[in-house]
Amino acid sequence: MVSSLISDHQIEVARAGDRTLPVPMTRETGYSKQLSCQIWALDGGLVGRSDGAPDVELTEAAAEGYSRSIIEGEPWRVYTLVNEELGVRVMVGDSLAVRDRLVRDVLEGLLLPAALILPLLAAILWISVAQGLAPLDRLANTLRARAPSDLSPLPEGSAPRELRPVRLALNSLFAKVASARDVERDFTTYAAHELKTPLAGLRTQAQVMRLSDDPGVRANALSAIERSVERTNRMVRQLLDLAAVERSEQELDVTDLGHLMRETVDDLRTLAAERNVVVETVAPDHAMRQRTNPFLLQAALRNVIENAIYASPPEGRVLVALEDGDAAVRFIIRDEGEGIPPELLDRVSTRFTRGRGSGPNGSGLGLSIVASAMERLGGAVQFAPGKGRGQTVRLILN
């Protein structure tokens, strides 16, 4: 617009005597309709202006560039361009009120269609999402209606093809929970049965002591009570150990393996002395440290050594050794007892399975605690015959 206004063929100065008359100029289209243009001679006369432009000078600023002015109480923003060759000063002004109205018109032009279209789009999206999630809702309702004890797998047609991975994952979870529940149910049944036996013996021997006046009979009954208490105490402790091992978190710590082995053996020396069994320890001279869970490792060691003490005959020997291998650390526990029958080796780590002559004090829990602890440690348990007789158990830490 500015260049067209100051071109030679559009600036015509009409003179009437000494007066300079403004020449009206053709308005541009589009946004330029909102602009007001004036051409002033450098000597102060108005040469021309666009339709609707104010009669007064758009700005009093003489310098080129942007400026602000107030015309008839409204703010204007004006750009001034001076052409010395033509002797004119061109002003292009924009009323900020007109600009605000233009912005408002644009927003109204955008918002009105959006206000009509958005509810329709929202309804379409709502229907589409509802239809897409309907199979998931049906699956959720099926699961919600199940009884707590119902862990049967979901049938093939219970979920659409898109939810097949979810159905398979749920069936796998149901199978694991059902298996764990069966194990816990068996555990509770066996534990109740095993605890019932020594408690019944305690009651019987207590009645014998109460009814008998024979000192020998009373002494035998008292000894039987002590054995029953010992067996019950051991079983309760092993049940607590098993529960603690299975809920233990993997809290690893740098552990001195030799010190842990000797500490565990020292805790069992009283039991060994009562059964007239000697426990020997062998470990490297240098300290062996490894990042592991000391609680789980000590639980495994204690139960293996305790089993070896109970399985050993009077005046027997139990060897507890620590070896540092190339890729793993091994605890070796060797006793002189009867050994585990070969046919029981595959299931000797199952709860309440007695593997050898542990006598009335055996509960069948010790090796299951060992297996569970070593599994959580990422290790392994190996059984082998002893040298000549007895049993050798290896606890392997990778």
Tab-separated table of C-alpha atoms in Angstrom:
chain	number	residue	atom	x	y	z
A	1	MET	CA	0.000	0.000	0.000
A	2	VAL	CA	2.732	2.428	0.989
A	3	SER	CA	4.731	1.875	-2.189
A	4	SER	CA	1.636	2.313	-4.327
A	5	LEU	CA	0.695	5.522	-2.578
A	6	ILE	CA	4.032	7.166	-3.155
A	7	SER	CA	4.499	5.990	-6.754
A	8	ASP	CA	4.780	8.797	-9.270
A	9	HIS	CA	1.566	8.084	-11.095
A	10	GLN	CA	-0.632	8.084	-7.983
A	11	ILE	CA	0.576	11.333	-6.434
A	12	GLU	CA	-1.059	14.234	-8.203
A	13	VAL	CA	-1.115	17.577	-6.515
A	14	ALA	CA	-4.005	19.843	-7.503
A	15	ARG	CA	-3.474	23.448	-6.757
A	16	ALA	CA	-6.083	26.140	-6.458
A	17	GLY	CA	-4.192	29.286	-5.998
A	18	ASP	CA	-1.908	28.659	-3.066
A	19	ARG	CA	-4.023	25.840	-1.605
A	20	THR	CA	-3.085	22.195	-1.730
A	21	LEU	CA	-6.147	19.990	-2.097
A	22	PRO	CA	-6.127	16.390	-0.866
A	23	VAL	CA	-6.609	13.822	-3.563
A	24	PRO	CA	-8.656	10.765	-2.506
A	25	MET	CA	-6.974	7.401	-3.162
A	26	THR	CA	-8.428	4.028	-4.023
A	27	ARG	CA	-8.798	1.706	-1.014
A	28	GLU	CA	-7.100	-1.674	-1.027
A	29	THR	CA	-8.937	-4.905	-0.338
A	30	GLY	CA	-8.522	-7.351	2.543
A	31	TYR	CA	-6.991	-6.225	5.796
A	32	SER	CA	-5.785	-2.976	4.164
A	33	LYS	CA	-9.406	-1.793	4.390
A	34	GLN	CA	-8.832	-1.423	8.088
A	35	LEU	CA	-5.741	0.759	7.577
A	36	SER	CA	-5.744	4.522	7.156
A	37	CYS	CA	-3.166	6.167	4.909
A	38	GLN	CA	-2.126	9.779	4.551
A	39	ILE	CA	0.444	11.530	2.358
A	40	TRP	CA	1.713	14.830	3.617
A	41	ALA	CA	4.011	17.178	1.830
A	42	LEU	CA	7.171	17.908	3.700
A	43	ASP	CA	6.118	21.565	3.841
A	44	GLY	CA	3.001	20.590	5.801
A	45	GLY	CA	0.204	20.242	3.235
A	46	LEU	CA	-2.025	17.154	2.945
A	47	VAL	CA	-1.475	15.587	-0.452
A	48	GLY	CA	-3.841	12.653	-0.199
A	49	ARG	CA	-5.556	10.224	2.114
A	50	SER	CA	-7.473	6.979	1.939
A	51	ASP	CA	-11.220	6.741	2.381
A	52	GLY	CA	-12.163	6.922	6.037
A	53	ALA	CA	-8.781	8.228	7.112
A	54	PRO	CA	-8.908	10.980	9.736
A	55	ASP	CA	-8.557	14.579	8.600
A	56	VAL	CA	-5.993	15.269	11.255
A	57	GLU	CA	-2.394	14.112	11.005
A	58	LEU	CA	-2.073	10.466	12.103
A	59	THR	CA	0.989	11.221	14.177
A	60	GLU	CA	2.960	14.270	15.150
A	61	ALA	CA	6.214	12.305	15.111
A	62	ALA	CA	8.445	13.570	12.332
A	63	ALA	CA	10.910	10.686	12.392
A	64	GLU	CA	10.476	7.517	10.373
A	65	GLY	CA	9.317	4.302	12.012
A	66	TYR	CA	6.606	3.235	14.417
A	67	SER	CA	4.864	5.571	16.827
A	68	ARG	CA	1.684	5.751	18.878
A	69	SER	CA	-0.952	8.477	18.919
A	70	ILE	CA	-4.449	9.215	20.220
A	71	ILE	CA	-7.046	10.286	17.638
A	72	GLU	CA	-10.568	11.121	18.771
A	73	GLY	CA	-9.937	9.260	22.023
A	74	GLU	CA	-8.820	6.001	20.371
A	75	PRO	CA	-5.267	4.623	20.367
A	76	TRP	CA	-3.528	4.291	16.996
A	77	ARG	CA	-0.312	2.677	15.917
A	78	VAL	CA	1.330	4.500	12.997
A	79	TYR	CA	4.240	3.805	10.671
A	80	THR	CA	5.852	6.801	8.977
A	81	LEU	CA	7.988	6.736	5.806
A	82	VAL	CA	9.722	9.859	4.435
A	83	ASN	CA	10.627	10.185	0.728
A	84	GLU	CA	12.943	13.157	0.257
A	85	GLU	CA	12.967	12.845	-3.546
A	86	LEU	CA	9.219	13.187	-3.820
A	87	GLY	CA	9.035	15.576	-0.905
A	88	VAL	CA	6.349	13.641	0.914
A	89	ARG	CA	5.832	11.861	4.222
A	90	VAL	CA	3.596	8.796	4.104
A	91	MET	CA	1.729	7.648	7.219
A	92	VAL	CA	-0.046	4.315	7.566
A	93	GLY	CA	-2.101	3.972	10.739
A	94	ASP	CA	-4.002	1.179	12.382
A	95	SER	CA	-6.702	1.795	14.940
A	96	LEU	CA	-6.151	-0.604	17.818
A	97	ALA	CA	-9.896	-0.682	18.393
A	98	VAL	CA	-10.379	-1.886	14.823
A	99	ARG	CA	-7.644	-4.470	15.380
A	100	ASP	CA	-9.403	-5.739	18.497
A	101	ARG	CA	-12.637	-5.987	16.550
A	102	LEU	CA	-10.846	-7.923	13.830
A	103	VAL	CA	-9.441	-10.370	16.384
A	104	ARG	CA	-12.883	-10.763	17.890
A	105	ASP	CA	-14.407	-11.442	14.475
A	106	VAL	CA	-11.764	-14.071	13.744
A	107	LEU	CA	-12.366	-15.791	17.073
A	108	GLU	CA	-16.106	-15.771	16.556
A	109	GLY	CA	-15.610	-17.235	13.111
A	110	LEU	CA	-13.552	-20.067	14.588
A	111	LEU	CA	-15.447	-20.715	17.796
A	112	LEU	CA	-18.923	-20.911	16.332
A	113	PRO	CA	-18.157	-23.872	14.036
A	114	ALA	CA	-16.103	-25.469	16.808
A	115	ALA	CA	-19.014	-25.104	19.227
A	116	LEU	CA	-21.205	-26.967	16.767
A	117	ILE	CA	-18.667	-29.654	15.805
A	118	LEU	CA	-17.061	-30.460	19.170
A	119	PRO	CA	-20.196	-31.915	20.831
A	120	LEU	CA	-20.695	-34.127	17.777
A	121	LEU	CA	-17.063	-35.280	17.902
A	122	ALA	CA	-17.339	-35.898	21.654
A	123	ALA	CA	-20.443	-38.032	21.124
A	124	ILE	CA	-18.734	-40.042	18.386
A	125	LEU	CA	-15.653	-40.582	20.573
A	126	TRP	CA	-17.795	-41.566	23.555
A	127	ILE	CA	-19.685	-44.164	21.530
A	128	SER	CA	-16.488	-45.507	19.936
A	129	VAL	CA	-14.647	-45.818	23.250
A	130	ALA	CA	-17.659	-47.411	24.934
A	131	GLN	CA	-17.946	-49.995	22.164
A	132	GLY	CA	-14.194	-50.638	22.258
A	133	LEU	CA	-14.176	-51.159	26.029
A	134	ALA	CA	-17.349	-53.243	26.132
A	135	PRO	CA	-15.458	-56.590	25.896
A	136	LEU	CA	-13.205	-55.509	28.744
A	137	ASP	CA	-16.249	-54.569	30.821
A	138	ARG	CA	-17.800	-57.984	30.164
A	139	LEU	CA	-14.575	-59.704	31.216
A	140	ALA	CA	-14.438	-57.556	34.361
A	141	ASN	CA	-18.050	-58.429	35.202
A	142	THR	CA	-17.274	-62.132	34.721
A	143	LEU	CA	-14.342	-61.921	37.131
A	144	ARG	CA	-16.318	-59.812	39.596
A	145	ALA	CA	-19.099	-62.405	39.733
A	146	ARG	CA	-16.694	-65.247	40.585
A	147	ALA	CA	-16.531	-66.766	44.026
A	148	PRO	CA	-13.252	-66.192	45.912
A	149	SER	CA	-12.494	-69.904	45.731
A	150	ASP	CA	-13.134	-70.172	41.974
A	151	LEU	CA	-9.703	-70.295	40.329
A	152	SER	CA	-10.762	-72.242	37.247
A	153	PRO	CA	-9.352	-70.954	33.939
A	154	LEU	CA	-11.396	-68.595	31.790
A	155	PRO	CA	-12.961	-70.463	28.849
A	156	GLU	CA	-11.975	-69.735	25.256
A	157	GLY	CA	-15.076	-67.691	24.412
A	158	SER	CA	-15.073	-65.572	27.559
A	159	ALA	CA	-13.018	-62.797	25.943
A	160	PRO	CA	-12.624	-61.473	22.379
A	161	ARG	CA	-9.554	-62.138	20.294
A	162	GLU	CA	-8.022	-58.783	21.232
A	163	LEU	CA	-8.048	-59.781	24.920
A	164	ARG	CA	-6.597	-63.246	24.373
A	165	PRO	CA	-3.194	-62.308	25.921
A	166	VAL	CA	-5.011	-60.945	28.989
A	167	ARG	CA	-7.091	-64.124	29.283
A	168	LEU	CA	-4.012	-66.344	29.011
A	169	ALA	CA	-2.147	-64.254	31.597
A	170	LEU	CA	-5.104	-64.456	33.992
A	171	ASN	CA	-5.340	-68.224	33.532
A	172	SER	CA	-1.624	-68.537	34.278
A	173	LEU	CA	-2.087	-66.440	37.414
A	174	PHE	CA	-5.083	-68.524	38.504
A	175	ALA	CA	-3.022	-71.707	38.092
A	176	LYS	CA	-0.181	-70.307	40.210
A	177	VAL	CA	-2.540	-69.109	42.942
A	178	ALA	CA	-4.369	-72.449	42.955
A	179	SER	CA	-1.071	-74.317	43.243
A	180	ALA	CA	0.121	-72.056	46.068
A	181	ARG	CA	-3.219	-72.445	47.844
A	182	ASP	CA	-3.018	-76.228	47.576
A	183	VAL	CA	0.495	-76.155	49.001
A	184	GLU	CA	-0.602	-73.949	51.898
A	185	ARG	CA	-3.627	-76.147	52.549
A	186	ASP	CA	-1.433	-79.247	52.634
A	187	PHE	CA	1.058	-77.405	54.808
A	188	THR	CA	-1.625	-76.478	57.327
A	189	THR	CA	-2.988	-80.024	57.361
A	190	TYR	CA	0.424	-81.630	57.842
A	191	ALA	CA	1.467	-79.060	60.445
A	192	ALA	CA	-1.689	-79.666	62.458
A	193	HIS	CA	-1.146	-83.417	62.247
A	194	GLU	CA	2.525	-83.221	63.205
A	195	LEU	CA	1.803	-80.925	66.139
A	196	LYS	CA	-1.049	-83.119	67.275
A	197	THR	CA	1.213	-86.154	67.726
A	198	PRO	CA	3.654	-84.691	70.300
A	199	LEU	CA	0.838	-82.879	72.094
A	200	ALA	CA	-1.063	-86.145	72.444
A	201	GLY	CA	2.124	-87.754	73.760
A	202	LEU	CA	2.541	-84.947	76.277
A	203	ARG	CA	-0.981	-85.484	77.537
A	204	THR	CA	-0.508	-89.249	77.824
A	205	GLN	CA	2.789	-89.008	79.691
A	206	ALA	CA	1.378	-86.332	81.989
A	207	GLN	CA	-1.476	-88.687	82.893
A	208	VAL	CA	1.053	-91.495	83.547
A	209	MET	CA	2.986	-89.255	85.930
A	210	ARG	CA	-0.190	-88.230	87.707
A	211	LEU	CA	-1.525	-91.771	88.152
A	212	SER	CA	1.706	-93.664	88.879
A	213	ASP	CA	3.538	-93.760	92.191
A	214	ASP	CA	6.478	-95.736	90.794
A	215	PRO	CA	9.550	-93.446	90.634
A	216	GLY	CA	10.911	-95.313	87.600
A	217	VAL	CA	7.676	-94.985	85.652
A	218	ARG	CA	7.432	-91.315	86.540
A	219	ALA	CA	11.047	-90.739	85.454
A	220	ASN	CA	10.421	-92.432	82.104
A	221	ALA	CA	7.266	-90.387	81.601
A	222	LEU	CA	9.171	-87.199	82.397
A	223	SER	CA	11.855	-88.110	79.851
A	224	ALA	CA	9.157	-88.751	77.252
A	225	ILE	CA	7.607	-85.358	78.019
A	226	GLU	CA	10.979	-83.666	77.537
A	227	ARG	CA	11.421	-85.384	74.171
A	228	SER	CA	7.946	-84.350	73.073
A	229	VAL	CA	8.609	-80.770	74.132
A	230	GLU	CA	11.921	-80.824	72.245
A	231	ARG	CA	10.252	-82.149	69.102
A	232	THR	CA	7.409	-79.648	69.350
A	233	ASN	CA	9.818	-76.788	69.968
A	234	ARG	CA	11.925	-77.766	66.960
A	235	MET	CA	8.895	-78.084	64.723
A	236	VAL	CA	7.503	-74.698	65.774
A	237	ARG	CA	10.890	-73.079	65.196
A	238	GLN	CA	11.162	-74.674	61.760
A	239	LEU	CA	7.649	-73.572	60.869
A	240	LEU	CA	8.612	-70.030	61.832
A	241	ASP	CA	11.859	-70.348	59.855
A	242	LEU	CA	9.978	-71.551	56.794
A	243	ALA	CA	7.480	-68.693	56.995
A	244	ALA	CA	10.297	-66.162	57.489
A	245	VAL	CA	12.276	-67.557	54.544
A	246	GLU	CA	9.298	-67.472	52.192
A	247	ARG	CA	8.404	-63.864	53.008
A	248	SER	CA	11.987	-62.632	53.254
A	249	GLU	CA	12.967	-59.873	50.831
A	250	GLN	CA	16.230	-59.889	48.938
A	251	GLU	CA	18.164	-57.534	51.211
A	252	LEU	CA	21.765	-58.171	50.219
A	253	ASP	CA	24.783	-57.317	52.317
A	254	VAL	CA	28.497	-58.026	52.130
A	255	THR	CA	28.879	-61.060	54.414
A	256	ASP	CA	31.940	-62.788	55.849
A	257	LEU	CA	31.043	-66.375	54.949
A	258	GLY	CA	33.589	-67.993	57.280
A	259	HIS	CA	32.400	-65.968	60.261
A	260	LEU	CA	28.754	-66.764	59.454
A	261	MET	CA	29.569	-70.498	59.256
A	262	ARG	CA	31.411	-70.537	62.605
A	263	GLU	CA	28.671	-68.481	64.264
A	264	THR	CA	26.015	-70.934	63.069
A	265	VAL	CA	28.008	-73.939	64.310
A	266	ASP	CA	28.570	-72.291	67.707
A	267	ASP	CA	24.812	-71.849	68.105
A	268	LEU	CA	24.357	-75.614	67.635
A	269	ARG	CA	27.208	-76.878	69.827
A	270	THR	CA	24.902	-77.300	72.832
A	271	LEU	CA	22.623	-79.570	70.781
A	272	ALA	CA	25.660	-81.498	69.500
A	273	ALA	CA	26.963	-81.966	73.054
A	274	GLU	CA	23.576	-83.250	74.232
A	275	ARG	CA	23.621	-85.863	71.461
A	276	ASN	CA	27.332	-86.636	71.966
A	277	VAL	CA	28.254	-85.504	68.434
A	278	VAL	CA	31.426	-83.611	67.502
A	279	VAL	CA	31.119	-80.800	64.955
A	280	GLU	CA	34.285	-79.750	63.105
A	281	THR	CA	34.716	-76.688	60.887
A	282	VAL	CA	37.174	-76.155	58.036
A	283	ALA	CA	37.566	-72.834	56.230
A	284	PRO	CA	40.270	-71.035	54.221
A	285	ASP	CA	42.703	-68.853	56.130
A	286	HIS	CA	41.741	-65.763	54.141
A	287	ALA	CA	38.427	-63.999	54.646
A	288	MET	CA	35.760	-64.886	52.104
A	289	ARG	CA	33.213	-62.134	51.601
A	290	GLN	CA	30.263	-62.197	49.266
A	291	ARG	CA	27.212	-60.035	48.708
A	292	THR	CA	24.286	-62.162	49.835
A	293	ASN	CA	21.338	-62.327	52.225
A	294	PRO	CA	22.862	-63.451	55.556
A	295	PHE	CA	19.490	-64.381	57.089
A	296	LEU	CA	18.575	-66.798	54.291
A	297	LEU	CA	22.070	-68.283	54.142
A	298	GLN	CA	22.222	-68.835	57.905
A	299	ALA	CA	18.745	-70.411	57.894
A	300	ALA	CA	19.884	-72.891	55.234
A	301	LEU	CA	23.154	-73.668	57.045
A	302	ARG	CA	21.517	-74.101	60.446
A	303	ASN	CA	18.918	-76.558	59.201
A	304	VAL	CA	21.429	-78.683	57.268
A	305	ILE	CA	23.823	-78.842	60.240
A	306	GLU	CA	20.983	-79.523	62.667
A	307	ASN	CA	19.730	-82.368	60.468
A	308	ALA	CA	23.259	-83.786	60.348
A	309	ILE	CA	23.543	-83.680	64.151
A	310	TYR	CA	20.210	-85.465	64.629
A	311	ALA	CA	21.113	-88.059	61.980
A	312	SER	CA	24.550	-88.830	63.454
A	313	PRO	CA	25.006	-91.706	65.904
A	314	PRO	CA	26.445	-91.099	69.383
A	315	GLU	CA	30.136	-90.214	69.211
A	316	GLY	CA	29.635	-89.405	65.541
A	317	ARG	CA	31.307	-86.529	63.724
A	318	VAL	CA	29.877	-83.781	61.546
A	319	LEU	CA	32.170	-81.853	59.201
A	320	VAL	CA	31.223	-78.342	58.095
A	321	ALA	CA	33.589	-76.962	55.442
A	322	LEU	CA	33.758	-73.817	53.318
A	323	GLU	CA	35.406	-74.020	49.899
A	324	ASP	CA	36.174	-71.251	47.422
A	325	GLY	CA	35.688	-72.521	43.875
A	326	ASP	CA	36.423	-70.841	40.565
A	327	ALA	CA	32.824	-69.870	39.824
A	328	ALA	CA	31.023	-70.576	43.097
A	329	VAL	CA	31.370	-70.839	46.862
A	330	ARG	CA	30.435	-74.162	48.470
A	331	PHE	CA	29.425	-75.100	52.001
A	332	ILE	CA	29.942	-78.838	52.526
A	333	ILE	CA	28.203	-80.598	55.433
A	334	ARG	CA	29.086	-84.275	55.922
A	335	ASP	CA	27.760	-86.584	58.646
A	336	GLU	CA	28.103	-90.255	59.634
A	337	GLY	CA	24.412	-91.115	59.794
A	338	GLU	CA	22.334	-93.528	57.765
A	339	GLY	CA	22.152	-91.312	54.684
A	340	ILE	CA	19.167	-90.520	52.507
A	341	PRO	CA	17.754	-93.472	50.543
A	342	PRO	CA	18.267	-92.954	46.783
A	343	GLU	CA	14.548	-93.277	46.086
A	344	LEU	CA	13.859	-90.236	48.312
A	345	LEU	CA	16.462	-87.863	46.860
A	346	ASP	CA	14.034	-86.356	44.321
A	347	ARG	CA	11.467	-85.360	46.929
A	348	VAL	CA	13.486	-85.013	50.108
A	349	SER	CA	13.091	-81.217	49.921
A	350	THR	CA	9.300	-81.491	49.960
A	351	ARG	CA	7.647	-80.361	53.172
A	352	PHE	CA	7.082	-83.042	55.816
A	353	THR	CA	9.121	-85.625	53.889
A	354	ARG	CA	11.477	-87.443	56.242
A	355	GLY	CA	14.522	-88.556	54.357
A	356	ARG	CA	16.392	-90.702	56.890
A	357	GLY	CA	16.542	-91.882	60.451
A	358	SER	CA	16.039	-88.595	62.205
A	359	GLY	CA	14.106	-90.358	64.933
A	360	PRO	CA	11.090	-88.943	66.660
A	361	ASN	CA	12.512	-85.428	66.503
A	362	GLY	CA	12.317	-85.233	62.705
A	363	SER	CA	9.549	-83.119	61.196
A	364	GLY	CA	10.398	-83.225	57.485
A	365	LEU	CA	10.732	-79.438	57.323
A	366	GLY	CA	14.476	-78.831	57.566
A	367	LEU	CA	15.483	-79.582	53.981
A	368	SER	CA	12.437	-77.797	52.568
A	369	ILE	CA	13.637	-74.674	54.403
A	370	VAL	CA	17.102	-75.211	52.923
A	371	ALA	CA	15.751	-75.615	49.385
A	372	SER	CA	13.538	-72.536	49.644
A	373	ALA	CA	16.329	-70.370	51.078
A	374	MET	CA	18.878	-71.437	48.451
A	375	GLU	CA	16.379	-70.879	45.652
A	376	ARG	CA	15.853	-67.304	46.836
A	377	LEU	CA	19.615	-66.826	47.033
A	378	GLY	CA	19.999	-68.007	43.448
A	379	GLY	CA	22.035	-70.995	44.634
A	380	ALA	CA	21.539	-74.746	44.689
A	381	VAL	CA	21.477	-77.766	47.016
A	382	GLN	CA	23.212	-81.020	46.127
A	383	PHE	CA	22.991	-84.381	47.917
A	384	ALA	CA	25.642	-87.080	47.678
A	385	PRO	CA	26.574	-90.192	49.680
A	386	GLY	CA	29.183	-89.716	52.381
A	387	LYS	CA	32.606	-91.273	52.337
A	388	GLY	CA	31.896	-94.839	53.364
A	389	ARG	CA	28.643	-93.931	55.100
A	390	GLY	CA	26.549	-90.951	55.981
A	391	GLN	CA	25.372	-88.088	53.815
A	392	THR	CA	27.043	-85.102	52.149
A	393	VAL	CA	25.085	-81.913	51.440
A	394	ARG	CA	26.525	-79.072	49.358
A	395	LEU	CA	25.134	-75.543	49.452
A	396	ILE	CA	26.362	-73.747	46.331
A	397	LEU	CA	26.423	-69.946	46.022
A	398	ASN	CA	27.120	-68.599	42.545
